[in-house]
Coordinates of C-alpha atoms in Angstrom, one line a residue:
M157 CA 122.4 39.9 117.2
S158 CA 123.1 43.4 118.8
A159 CA 124.4 46.8 117.9
L160 CA 126.3 49.2 120.0
D161 CA 125.3 52.5 121.7
V162 CA 128.5 54.5 122.5
V163 CA 127.6 55.7 126.1
A164 CA 131.2 57.3 126.9
R165 CA 134.0 58.4 125.0
V166 CA 137.5 58.7 126.0
V167 CA 138.5 62.1 125.8
L168 CA 141.3 64.6 126.5
P169 CA 141.6 68.3 127.4
L170 CA 142.7 70.5 124.4
D171 CA 143.8 73.6 126.4
G172 CA 147.2 72.2 127.8
D173 CA 146.0 72.8 131.4
L174 CA 148.3 70.9 133.7
D175 CA 145.7 71.3 136.5
V176 CA 142.9 69.3 134.9
L177 CA 145.0 66.8 133.2
P178 CA 145.0 64.3 136.1
L179 CA 141.4 64.1 135.5
Y180 CA 141.9 62.6 132.3
V181 CA 145.1 60.6 132.4
D182 CA 147.3 59.1 135.2
G183 CA 151.0 58.1 135.2
R184 CA 151.5 57.0 138.7
H185 CA 149.1 54.0 139.1
V186 CA 150.3 52.3 135.6
Q187 CA 151.1 48.7 136.5
E188 CA 153.7 46.8 134.7
P189 CA 152.5 44.3 131.7
V190 CA 152.4 40.6 131.9
A191 CA 155.7 39.5 131.2
A192 CA 154.2 37.1 128.4
Y193 CA 153.2 40.0 126.5
E194 CA 155.8 42.2 126.9
P195 CA 159.0 42.7 129.1
P196 CA 158.6 45.4 131.7
P197 CA 159.8 48.8 130.8
P198 CA 162.8 50.4 132.4
S199 CA 160.6 53.0 134.3
L200 CA 157.4 54.4 134.3
P201 CA 157.1 58.2 134.5
S202 CA 154.9 59.5 137.2
D203 CA 153.7 62.5 135.5
Q204 CA 151.8 63.1 132.0
H205 CA 152.6 66.0 129.8
P206 CA 150.3 68.0 127.6
D207 CA 152.4 67.5 124.6
Q208 CA 151.4 63.9 124.9
V209 CA 147.7 65.1 123.9
L210 CA 147.3 64.7 120.3
G211 CA 143.6 65.6 119.9
R212 CA 140.5 65.4 121.7
R213 CA 140.4 61.6 121.6
S214 CA 144.2 60.9 120.9
Y215 CA 146.9 60.3 123.1
R216 CA 150.9 59.6 122.8
V217 CA 152.5 57.2 125.5
P218 CA 156.4 57.6 125.0
A219 CA 158.5 54.4 124.2
G220 CA 158.9 52.6 127.6
G221 CA 156.1 54.8 129.3
G222 CA 152.7 54.0 130.5
T223 CA 149.4 55.9 131.0
S224 CA 146.5 54.7 133.0
F225 CA 143.0 55.7 131.9
G226 CA 141.8 54.8 135.2
T227 CA 140.7 58.4 136.1
Y228 CA 137.6 60.1 137.0
L229 CA 136.8 61.4 133.4
N230 CA 137.9 58.3 131.5
A231 CA 137.2 55.2 133.8
F232 CA 133.5 53.7 133.2
P233 CA 131.4 54.0 136.6
A234 CA 130.3 50.2 136.0
S235 CA 128.2 50.1 139.7
Y236 CA 126.0 53.0 138.7
W237 CA 125.0 51.4 135.4
R238 CA 124.7 48.0 137.0
R239 CA 122.1 49.6 139.5
W240 CA 120.2 52.0 137.5
T241 CA 120.0 50.7 133.8
G242 CA 119.1 47.5 132.0
V243 CA 122.7 47.1 130.7
R244 CA 124.5 44.1 131.8
E245 CA 127.6 44.3 129.9
V246 CA 129.6 47.0 128.6
V247 CA 131.9 46.9 125.5
L248 CA 135.3 48.6 125.6
R249 CA 136.7 49.3 122.1
V250 CA 140.5 50.6 121.8
R251 CA 142.3 51.7 118.7
T252 CA 145.9 52.2 118.6
S253 CA 148.9 52.2 116.6
G254 CA 152.4 51.2 117.6
R255 CA 153.8 48.5 120.0
G256 CA 152.9 48.0 123.7
V257 CA 150.2 46.4 125.9
L258 CA 146.6 47.0 126.6
M259 CA 145.4 46.1 130.1
V260 CA 142.1 46.0 131.6
Y261 CA 141.3 46.4 135.2
R262 CA 138.1 46.4 137.4
S263 CA 137.7 47.7 141.1
S264 CA 135.5 46.6 143.9
A265 CA 133.7 48.9 146.3
R266 CA 136.6 49.0 148.5
G267 CA 138.5 50.5 145.9
A268 CA 140.8 47.2 145.4
S269 CA 142.0 46.9 141.8
A270 CA 142.1 43.4 139.8
R271 CA 143.2 42.8 136.3
V272 CA 140.6 41.5 134.1
T273 CA 142.5 40.8 130.8
S274 CA 145.7 42.0 128.7
R275 CA 146.2 42.1 125.0
R276 CA 149.5 42.7 123.0
L277 CA 149.2 45.7 120.6
E278 CA 151.3 45.8 117.2
G279 CA 150.7 48.2 114.4
D280 CA 147.3 49.4 113.9
A281 CA 145.4 47.4 116.1
T282 CA 141.5 47.5 117.4
H283 CA 140.4 45.5 120.2
E284 CA 136.7 45.2 121.4
L285 CA 136.4 43.6 124.9
R286 CA 132.8 42.6 126.4
L287 CA 133.0 43.2 130.1
P288 CA 130.1 42.0 132.3
L289 CA 128.5 44.2 134.8
D290 CA 127.1 41.5 137.0
T291 CA 129.5 41.8 140.0
F292 CA 129.2 45.6 140.6
A293 CA 126.0 45.6 143.1
D294 CA 127.5 48.4 145.5
G295 CA 130.6 49.9 143.7
G296 CA 133.5 49.6 141.4
W297 CA 134.8 50.7 138.0
Y298 CA 136.2 49.7 134.9
W299 CA 139.3 51.2 133.1
F300 CA 142.4 50.3 131.0
D301 CA 146.3 51.1 131.0
L302 CA 148.5 51.5 127.9
V303 CA 152.2 50.6 128.2
A304 CA 154.5 51.4 125.3
G305 CA 157.3 49.0 124.1
D306 CA 160.5 50.1 122.4
E307 CA 158.4 52.6 120.4
D308 CA 155.8 55.2 121.0
L309 CA 152.3 53.8 121.3
V310 CA 149.4 56.2 120.2
L311 CA 145.8 55.8 121.4
E312 CA 143.9 56.7 118.5
Q313 CA 140.4 56.6 120.1
A314 CA 138.4 54.6 122.6
D315 CA 135.0 54.3 123.9
W316 CA 132.7 52.6 126.2
A317 CA 129.2 51.2 124.6
A318 CA 126.2 49.4 125.6
P319 CA 124.7 46.6 123.5
V320 CA 121.2 47.1 122.2
D321 CA 119.1 44.8 120.2
D322 CA 119.0 45.2 116.5
D323 CA 115.6 44.4 116.3
G324 CA 114.2 46.4 119.3
P325 CA 113.9 50.0 119.8
R326 CA 117.1 52.2 120.1
P327 CA 117.3 54.4 123.3
A328 CA 116.2 57.8 122.0
G329 CA 115.9 61.2 123.5
G330 CA 117.1 64.7 122.5
T331 CA 117.8 67.3 125.2
T332 CA 116.9 70.9 125.4
V333 CA 119.5 72.9 127.6
G334 CA 117.9 75.6 129.7
I335 CA 120.4 78.2 131.1
T336 CA 119.1 80.9 133.6
T337 CA 121.5 84.0 133.3
F338 CA 121.5 87.1 135.2
D339 CA 124.1 90.0 134.4
R340 CA 126.9 87.4 133.4
P341 CA 126.9 87.8 129.7
S342 CA 130.6 87.1 129.1
S343 CA 130.4 83.9 130.9
C344 CA 127.1 82.6 129.4
A345 CA 128.3 83.4 125.9
A346 CA 131.5 81.5 126.7
L347 CA 129.5 78.5 127.8
L348 CA 127.1 78.8 124.6
A349 CA 130.0 78.8 122.6
Q350 CA 131.4 75.8 124.5
L351 CA 128.1 73.9 123.9
G352 CA 128.0 74.7 120.1
A353 CA 131.8 73.7 119.3
A354 CA 131.4 70.4 120.9
D355 CA 131.0 67.4 118.3
E356 CA 129.9 64.9 121.0
L357 CA 126.7 67.1 121.4
A358 CA 125.8 67.5 117.9
D359 CA 123.2 64.8 117.8
V360 CA 122.2 65.2 121.6
L361 CA 121.0 68.8 121.6
D362 CA 117.7 69.8 120.2
E363 CA 117.7 73.5 121.4
V364 CA 119.7 75.7 123.9
L365 CA 117.3 78.1 125.7
V366 CA 118.7 81.2 127.6
V367 CA 116.4 82.8 130.0
D368 CA 118.1 86.2 130.5
Q369 CA 116.9 88.0 133.5
G370 CA 119.5 90.6 133.6
T371 CA 120.2 94.3 132.5
R372 CA 123.5 93.4 131.0
T373 CA 122.2 91.1 128.2
V374 CA 124.2 88.1 126.9
E375 CA 123.0 89.0 123.3
A376 CA 125.0 92.2 123.7
D377 CA 128.1 90.4 124.6
P378 CA 131.0 90.5 122.1
G379 CA 131.3 86.7 122.4
F380 CA 127.7 86.0 121.6
E381 CA 128.0 86.2 117.8
E382 CA 130.4 83.4 117.8
A383 CA 128.1 81.2 120.1
Q384 CA 125.2 81.9 117.4
R385 CA 127.2 81.0 114.8
L386 CA 128.1 77.8 116.2
L387 CA 124.6 76.6 117.5
G388 CA 122.6 78.3 114.8
D389 CA 119.0 77.7 114.8
R390 CA 119.1 75.6 117.8
L391 CA 119.9 78.8 120.1
R392 CA 117.0 80.8 121.4
V393 CA 117.2 83.6 124.2
I394 CA 114.0 84.6 126.1
R395 CA 114.0 87.9 128.0
Q396 CA 112.0 88.1 131.2
P397 CA 112.1 90.0 134.7
N398 CA 114.2 88.5 137.2
L399 CA 112.6 85.6 139.0
G400 CA 115.5 84.1 140.3
G401 CA 117.0 80.5 139.2
S402 CA 113.5 78.9 140.2
G403 CA 111.7 81.3 137.7
G404 CA 114.2 81.1 134.8
F405 CA 114.6 77.2 135.3
S406 CA 110.8 76.7 135.6
R407 CA 110.5 78.8 132.0
A408 CA 112.9 76.4 130.5
M409 CA 111.0 73.4 131.6
L410 CA 107.8 75.0 130.5
E411 CA 109.2 75.6 127.0
T412 CA 110.5 72.5 126.7
L413 CA 107.2 70.8 127.6
D414 CA 105.6 73.2 125.0
A415 CA 107.9 72.5 122.4
G416 CA 107.2 68.6 122.6
R417 CA 110.3 67.3 121.1
S418 CA 113.1 66.6 123.7
E419 CA 112.8 63.8 126.1
H420 CA 115.1 65.7 128.6
V421 CA 115.8 69.1 129.8
L422 CA 119.3 69.9 131.1
L423 CA 119.6 72.7 133.6
L424 CA 122.8 74.5 133.6
D425 CA 124.1 77.6 135.5
D426 CA 125.2 80.7 133.6
D427 CA 128.7 80.7 135.2
V428 CA 130.0 77.1 134.7
V429 CA 132.7 75.5 132.2
C430 CA 131.3 72.2 131.2
E431 CA 133.0 69.0 130.1
P432 CA 130.8 68.4 126.9
E433 CA 131.5 65.0 127.0
G434 CA 130.0 64.6 130.3
I435 CA 126.6 66.1 129.0
A436 CA 126.6 63.2 126.4
R437 CA 127.3 60.9 129.0
A438 CA 124.3 62.0 131.5
V439 CA 121.8 61.7 128.3
A440 CA 123.2 58.5 127.3
F441 CA 122.7 57.0 131.0
A442 CA 119.3 58.5 131.2
R443 CA 118.2 56.9 128.0
H444 CA 119.2 53.5 129.6
C445 CA 117.7 54.0 132.9
R446 CA 115.0 51.5 133.9
R447 CA 112.8 54.2 135.1
P448 CA 112.7 58.1 134.4
T449 CA 115.6 59.2 136.4
V450 CA 117.0 62.7 137.6
V451 CA 120.8 62.6 136.7
G452 CA 123.1 65.1 138.0
G453 CA 126.7 66.2 137.4
H454 CA 129.4 66.7 139.8
M455 CA 131.0 70.0 140.7
F456 CA 134.7 70.8 140.4
S457 CA 136.1 74.1 141.7
M458 CA 136.8 76.9 139.1
H459 CA 139.6 78.1 141.0
E460 CA 141.3 74.9 141.7
R461 CA 140.4 72.7 138.8
S462 CA 141.4 69.3 139.9
V463 CA 139.4 69.8 143.0
L464 CA 136.2 67.8 143.3
H465 CA 134.0 70.1 145.4
A466 CA 130.7 68.2 145.4
V467 CA 129.9 64.8 144.4
A468 CA 126.7 63.4 145.8
E469 CA 124.4 65.5 148.1
V470 CA 121.7 64.4 150.5
V471 CA 119.3 66.0 152.9
R472 CA 119.8 64.9 156.6
P473 CA 116.2 64.4 157.7
W474 CA 116.5 64.8 161.3
Q475 CA 118.2 68.2 161.1
F476 CA 116.9 68.8 157.3
R477 CA 120.1 70.2 156.1
W478 CA 122.3 69.7 153.2
A479 CA 125.3 67.4 153.6
P480 CA 127.7 65.1 151.3
A481 CA 126.5 61.6 150.9
G482 CA 128.5 59.3 153.0
P483 CA 131.2 58.3 152.8
S484 CA 132.0 61.2 150.2
V485 CA 133.7 64.4 151.1
H486 CA 133.8 67.9 149.8
D487 CA 137.2 69.3 148.3
H488 CA 138.9 66.2 147.1
D489 CA 141.9 66.9 145.1
L490 CA 142.3 64.6 142.4
A491 CA 145.7 65.8 141.3
R492 CA 147.0 64.4 144.5
R493 CA 145.0 61.5 145.1
T494 CA 143.4 60.1 142.0
L495 CA 140.5 57.9 141.5
R496 CA 142.7 54.9 141.7
G497 CA 144.0 56.3 145.1
T498 CA 140.7 57.1 146.6
P499 CA 138.5 54.3 147.8
W500 CA 135.4 56.0 148.8
L501 CA 135.1 57.1 144.9
H502 CA 134.5 53.5 144.1
R503 CA 131.6 53.2 146.3
R504 CA 128.2 53.7 144.6
L505 CA 126.8 56.9 146.4
H506 CA 123.1 57.6 147.1
A507 CA 121.8 61.0 146.4
D508 CA 118.9 62.9 147.5
Y509 CA 119.0 65.5 144.9
T510 CA 121.5 67.1 142.6
G511 CA 122.4 70.8 142.2
W512 CA 121.0 72.8 139.3
W513 CA 124.5 73.9 138.4
M514 CA 124.1 70.7 135.9
C515 CA 121.1 68.5 136.4
L516 CA 119.2 66.5 133.5
V517 CA 115.5 66.1 134.0
P518 CA 113.2 63.7 131.9
V519 CA 110.1 65.5 130.7
T520 CA 108.1 62.5 131.9
V521 CA 109.2 63.4 135.5
L522 CA 108.1 67.0 135.0
R523 CA 104.5 65.8 133.7
D524 CA 104.3 63.8 136.9
V525 CA 105.8 66.0 139.7
G526 CA 105.5 69.3 138.5
L527 CA 108.1 72.4 138.0
S528 CA 110.1 74.1 140.5
L529 CA 108.6 75.7 143.7
P530 CA 108.5 79.6 143.3
F531 CA 111.5 79.9 145.7
F532 CA 113.4 82.5 143.8
I533 CA 116.9 80.8 144.6
K534 CA 118.0 78.5 147.3
W535 CA 116.5 74.7 148.1
D536 CA 114.4 74.7 144.6
D537 CA 116.8 71.9 143.7
A538 CA 116.8 70.0 146.6
E539 CA 113.1 70.2 147.4
F540 CA 112.6 69.0 143.5
G541 CA 114.8 66.1 144.1
L542 CA 113.0 65.0 147.1
R543 CA 109.5 65.4 145.6
A544 CA 110.7 63.5 142.5
G545 CA 112.1 60.7 144.7
A546 CA 108.8 60.4 146.7
A547 CA 107.2 60.0 143.3
G548 CA 109.5 57.1 142.4
H549 CA 111.9 59.0 140.2
P550 CA 115.5 58.5 141.7
T551 CA 118.2 61.0 141.4
V552 CA 121.7 59.7 140.5
S553 CA 124.7 61.8 140.7
L554 CA 126.7 60.4 137.9
P555 CA 130.5 60.1 137.9
G556 CA 132.1 61.3 134.7
A557 CA 129.4 64.1 134.2
A558 CA 130.6 67.3 135.7
V559 CA 131.2 71.1 135.3
W560 CA 133.7 73.7 136.8
H561 CA 131.8 76.1 139.2
V562 CA 132.7 78.8 141.9
P563 CA 132.3 76.4 145.1
W564 CA 130.1 77.8 147.9
T565 CA 133.0 77.6 150.2
D566 CA 134.5 80.6 148.5
K567 CA 131.4 82.8 149.4
D568 CA 129.3 83.4 152.5
D569 CA 125.7 83.7 151.1
S570 CA 124.2 82.7 154.6
T571 CA 125.0 86.5 155.9
D572 CA 124.0 88.6 153.0
W573 CA 120.5 89.0 151.4
Q574 CA 120.6 85.5 150.4
A575 CA 120.2 84.4 154.1
Y576 CA 116.4 85.3 153.8
F577 CA 115.9 82.7 151.0
H578 CA 118.2 80.1 152.9
A579 CA 115.8 80.2 155.9
R580 CA 112.6 80.5 154.3
N581 CA 113.0 77.8 151.7
R582 CA 114.5 75.4 154.0
I583 CA 111.8 75.5 156.4
I584 CA 109.1 75.2 153.6
A585 CA 111.1 72.3 152.0
A586 CA 110.7 70.7 155.5
L587 CA 107.1 71.3 155.9
L588 CA 106.5 69.5 152.8
H589 CA 108.9 66.6 153.1
S590 CA 110.1 66.0 156.8
R591 CA 109.2 62.6 158.2
Y592 CA 109.6 63.9 161.7
D593 CA 107.0 65.5 164.1
R594 CA 107.5 69.4 163.8
G595 CA 110.5 69.2 161.6
G596 CA 112.8 67.0 163.9
R597 CA 115.6 69.3 165.2
L598 CA 115.0 71.8 162.5
V599 CA 113.0 74.7 164.4
R600 CA 115.7 74.3 167.1
E601 CA 118.6 74.4 165.0
S602 CA 117.0 77.4 162.8
L603 CA 116.8 79.6 166.1
L604 CA 120.4 78.7 167.2
V605 CA 121.4 80.0 163.8
S606 CA 119.8 83.3 164.4
V607 CA 121.1 83.7 167.7
K608 CA 124.5 83.0 166.3
H609 CA 123.9 85.9 163.9
V610 CA 123.1 88.2 167.0
L611 CA 126.2 87.2 168.9
A612 CA 128.4 87.8 165.6
M613 CA 126.9 91.4 165.5
Q614 CA 125.3 90.5 162.1
Y615 CA 121.9 92.0 163.0
G616 CA 120.9 92.4 159.4
A617 CA 121.0 88.6 158.8
A618 CA 119.3 87.9 161.8
A619 CA 116.4 90.4 160.9
L620 CA 116.4 88.6 157.5
R621 CA 115.8 85.5 159.1
T622 CA 113.0 86.4 161.5
R623 CA 111.2 88.1 158.2
A624 CA 111.7 84.6 156.2
L625 CA 110.0 82.6 159.2
R626 CA 107.2 85.4 159.4
D627 CA 106.5 85.0 155.4
V628 CA 106.5 81.2 156.1
L629 CA 103.7 81.5 158.7
R630 CA 101.8 83.6 156.3
G631 CA 101.2 80.4 154.2
P632 CA 102.0 79.2 150.7
E633 CA 99.4 81.6 148.9
A634 CA 102.0 84.6 148.5
L635 CA 104.8 82.7 147.0
H636 CA 103.8 82.9 143.3
P637 CA 102.4 86.7 143.5
E638 CA 105.4 88.1 145.4
L639 CA 108.3 86.0 143.5
G640 CA 109.3 89.1 141.6
S641 CA 109.0 91.8 144.5
T642 CA 110.7 89.8 147.4
L643 CA 114.2 90.6 146.4
A644 CA 113.7 94.2 146.7
E645 CA 111.9 94.1 149.9
V646 CA 114.8 92.0 151.3
R647 CA 117.4 94.2 150.1
R648 CA 115.8 97.2 151.5
L649 CA 115.3 95.5 155.0
R650 CA 119.2 94.5 155.0
A651 CA 120.4 97.9 153.9
G652 CA 119.5 99.4 157.3
H653 CA 122.1 97.2 159.3
D654 CA 126.0 97.7 159.5
D655 CA 126.8 94.3 158.1
A656 CA 125.1 95.3 154.7
R657 CA 127.4 98.3 154.4
V658 CA 130.4 96.9 152.7
R659 CA 133.3 99.1 151.6
P660 CA 136.0 98.2 149.3
D661 CA 139.1 98.9 151.5
A662 CA 140.0 99.2 155.1
H663 CA 140.9 102.8 154.6
D664 CA 137.2 103.7 154.1
F665 CA 136.8 103.2 157.7
E666 CA 138.1 104.9 161.0
P667 CA 141.7 103.3 161.9
V668 CA 141.6 100.1 163.9
T669 CA 142.0 101.1 167.8
P670 CA 142.5 98.0 169.9
R671 CA 141.1 98.4 173.6
Q672 CA 143.6 98.7 176.2
R673 CA 144.4 96.5 179.0
R674 CA 142.4 93.6 177.6
R675 CA 143.1 90.4 179.6
R676 CA 143.2 88.2 176.6
E677 CA 142.0 88.5 172.9
P678 CA 138.8 86.7 172.0
A679 CA 139.6 83.1 170.5
T680 CA 139.5 82.6 166.9
T681 CA 139.7 78.7 167.2
A682 CA 136.4 76.6 167.2
P683 CA 135.2 75.5 170.6
A684 CA 135.9 72.0 171.6
G685 CA 133.0 69.8 171.8
R686 CA 129.3 70.4 172.7
L687 CA 130.5 71.6 176.2
G688 CA 132.9 74.1 174.6
T689 CA 130.2 75.3 172.4
V690 CA 127.7 75.8 175.3
L691 CA 130.3 77.8 177.2
A692 CA 131.4 79.9 174.2
G693 CA 127.7 80.8 173.7
G694 CA 127.1 81.5 177.3
A695 CA 129.9 83.8 177.5
G696 CA 128.9 85.5 174.2
L697 CA 125.3 86.1 175.7
V698 CA 126.9 87.4 178.9
H699 CA 128.9 89.8 176.9
Q700 CA 125.9 91.0 174.9
A701 CA 124.4 92.5 178.3
R702 CA 127.5 94.6 179.0
P703 CA 127.4 98.1 178.2
V704 CA 129.2 99.2 174.6
P705 CA 132.3 101.2 175.4
P706 CA 132.0 104.5 173.5
R707 CA 135.3 103.9 171.6
A708 CA 133.9 100.6 169.9
V709 CA 131.1 102.9 168.4
E710 CA 133.7 105.6 167.2
A711 CA 136.5 103.2 165.8
P712 CA 136.6 99.4 165.1
E713 CA 138.6 97.4 167.7
H714 CA 139.8 94.3 165.4
E715 CA 140.0 93.6 161.7
L716 CA 139.3 89.9 160.8
A717 CA 139.9 87.9 157.7
A718 CA 136.7 86.1 156.7
A719 CA 137.9 82.7 157.9
D720 CA 138.2 84.0 161.3
A721 CA 135.1 85.8 161.7
K722 CA 133.1 83.1 163.2
W723 CA 130.6 83.6 165.9
W724 CA 132.5 82.4 168.9
S725 CA 135.0 85.1 168.2
L726 CA 132.8 87.9 167.1
A727 CA 130.8 87.3 170.3
R728 CA 133.3 88.5 172.7
M729 CA 134.1 91.8 170.7
D730 CA 132.5 95.1 170.8
S731 CA 133.2 95.9 167.1
A732 CA 135.3 94.7 164.2
L733 CA 136.1 95.1 160.4
V734 CA 135.3 91.9 158.7
A735 CA 136.4 90.8 155.3
T736 CA 133.5 89.5 152.9
A737 CA 134.3 85.8 152.1
D738 CA 134.9 87.0 148.5
G739 CA 137.4 89.2 149.5
S740 CA 135.7 92.0 147.7
G741 CA 135.5 94.4 150.7
L742 CA 134.9 94.8 154.5
A743 CA 132.1 95.7 156.7
W744 CA 132.0 97.2 160.0
L745 CA 130.1 95.3 162.8
R746 CA 129.4 97.3 165.8
R747 CA 127.7 95.8 169.1
S748 CA 124.2 97.3 170.0
R749 CA 122.5 96.1 173.4
G750 CA 119.3 97.1 172.0
E751 CA 119.5 95.6 168.7
A752 CA 120.7 92.4 170.3
A753 CA 118.0 92.4 172.7
R754 CA 115.3 93.1 169.9
A755 CA 116.7 90.6 167.4
T756 CA 116.8 87.6 170.0
A757 CA 113.3 88.2 171.3
E758 CA 111.9 88.4 167.8
A759 CA 113.7 85.2 166.9
V760 CA 112.7 83.3 170.0
A761 CA 108.8 84.4 169.3
V762 CA 108.8 83.5 165.5
H763 CA 110.3 80.3 166.2
R764 CA 108.0 79.5 169.0
E765 CA 105.1 80.1 166.8
L766 CA 106.5 78.2 164.0
H767 CA 107.0 75.2 166.4
Q768 CA 103.3 75.7 167.9
R769 CA 101.7 75.7 164.1
W770 CA 103.8 73.1 162.3
P771 CA 101.1 70.9 161.7
E772 CA 98.7 73.0 160.5
L773 CA 101.5 74.8 158.2
A774 CA 102.5 71.3 157.1
S775 CA 99.0 70.4 155.8
R776 CA 98.7 73.9 154.0
Y777 CA 101.7 73.6 152.3
R778 CA 101.5 70.2 151.3
G779 CA 98.0 70.8 150.1
A780 CA 99.0 73.7 148.0
L781 CA 102.0 71.8 146.4
P782 CA 100.2 70.8 143.0
E783 CA 99.1 74.4 142.4
L784 CA 102.3 76.0 143.4
T785 CA 104.5 73.6 140.9
G786 CA 101.8 73.2 138.2
E787 CA 102.1 74.8 134.8
D788 CA 98.9 77.0 135.2
A789 CA 100.4 78.8 138.1
W790 CA 103.8 79.2 136.4
R791 CA 102.4 80.5 133.2
R792 CA 100.3 83.2 135.1
T793 CA 103.8 84.3 137.1
L794 CA 105.7 84.1 134.0
G795 CA 103.1 86.1 131.9
M796 CA 103.0 83.1 129.2
D797 CA 100.1 82.7 127.1
R798 CA 98.4 79.2 127.0
R799 CA 99.6 77.1 124.0

């Protein structure tokens, strides 16, 4: 005999948002029912309407209409359960009222779908279907469709459950949520209230920890009182200095270990909107995994809420940089092409790591591999995933577990103060984990990035990258002691450069004065192919050696949108007003022969030294890793007393 452990509930949005409704229900791919059960309806509507949502788990299918639950948030990702858990069949339970047909489908790794079974629905009906997972080795989902007869058909509720032995131990494991926040009190308070109001999390959350590192505290926000009422004694706020994401999340990890009651810690960004059911699914999945597994959530765009921005992430080893796992893509709009119309989503995707916008980590993994590296921000999540994977703890980026977040394509943090952390932490992660001699292509690619900043008149970003590599060359000993002071030093260094002086409006600068008798304007389209890139770079380098016209220093010659301000266009200019990626202001970039020559020489020298010293540095950083990520070092950095 076996009992059932509910691992995913069919849920619906309650805010009436048409943008997100296609993530939950789909009317475009409903197939006609089997004639033996019900005559085909005259037509199947192509769209679903918010008025059909009757509750969090209840949905109305109008007479003669159909609805598919073969959607990102309600289909069952069978291949992930087949690969990583001990579950070998899933039980679909559906309760309805009214007349119609229930049809169950499965897909293959190629995205081809096939009907598994059909049931006629009459009156108040409950159906329980046992569905095997033995043919989902490399991909595939289960889902169900509902088609109404001559009257409305109502889905009262449905869920997916895993059989567990009555006599054996039930999967267990509560969760502590760790949220790091810095001066986003309203967003953080709203997230806390969302967690507290979610019925599906009532038996999941042991504690919600907010590590507040800002000056505008979440406790002072008007929305905090409601969040506190909803969460009660499960909510705890910890104040500490700003030690970045790695400092905040490591504090949450340590607090979870010290409390000793949770099996997992869930890391969440402070500015996300979550789907609470996704959190419950991630915890359920982790409980059933064969080995301790890091479970990540996908990212939807906060601005275009049906756009799936990030699915599964890998680190390409030869270049040692982030990339989407093949064959996935960034920014896929599920309102235009749903799950059933997107073949690559039916493949089971490999992930090297998952972003800490939503990441569930078993405490056994923390005890085995340690906490975060003291990186402040950037690459802490990727490095942790690589380290956990090397120790035998895989990362699974789980479909159906997701948050909404501002996508990184809507901001360019590679040119502001964060450029320092991008460069330093990527190099350190490669020293620790690259399997290639001297990091493969990394050092050469890093130098090219610095040269591109020089060509684009972004001398501040180039200086930050040089400073970052010099700090890498100093070795790992300063990472913990300087965690709280590096940001201020980086900001001071950047402040002395034009690309750091952002003003809100073009009228805050001298009027744009184009040069006269220019033969042609600099290209704003990307160079074609490798040869085109080399030619564009060469032309840009030649331009840097030319004298700077006095008028270019006195007034900007061009005004560029952020999307057009690429190195290949800026490299042929002498000055330009460039908008920031988030649209909050503009910076006046001006070419300087002296700064260009100095920045290029420094970048070449520091990269040459990095290449020469790579084996020695790799040995030092790898030897220091247990100390850097250990509890004792973090307790000293965080000022925590031993417990």
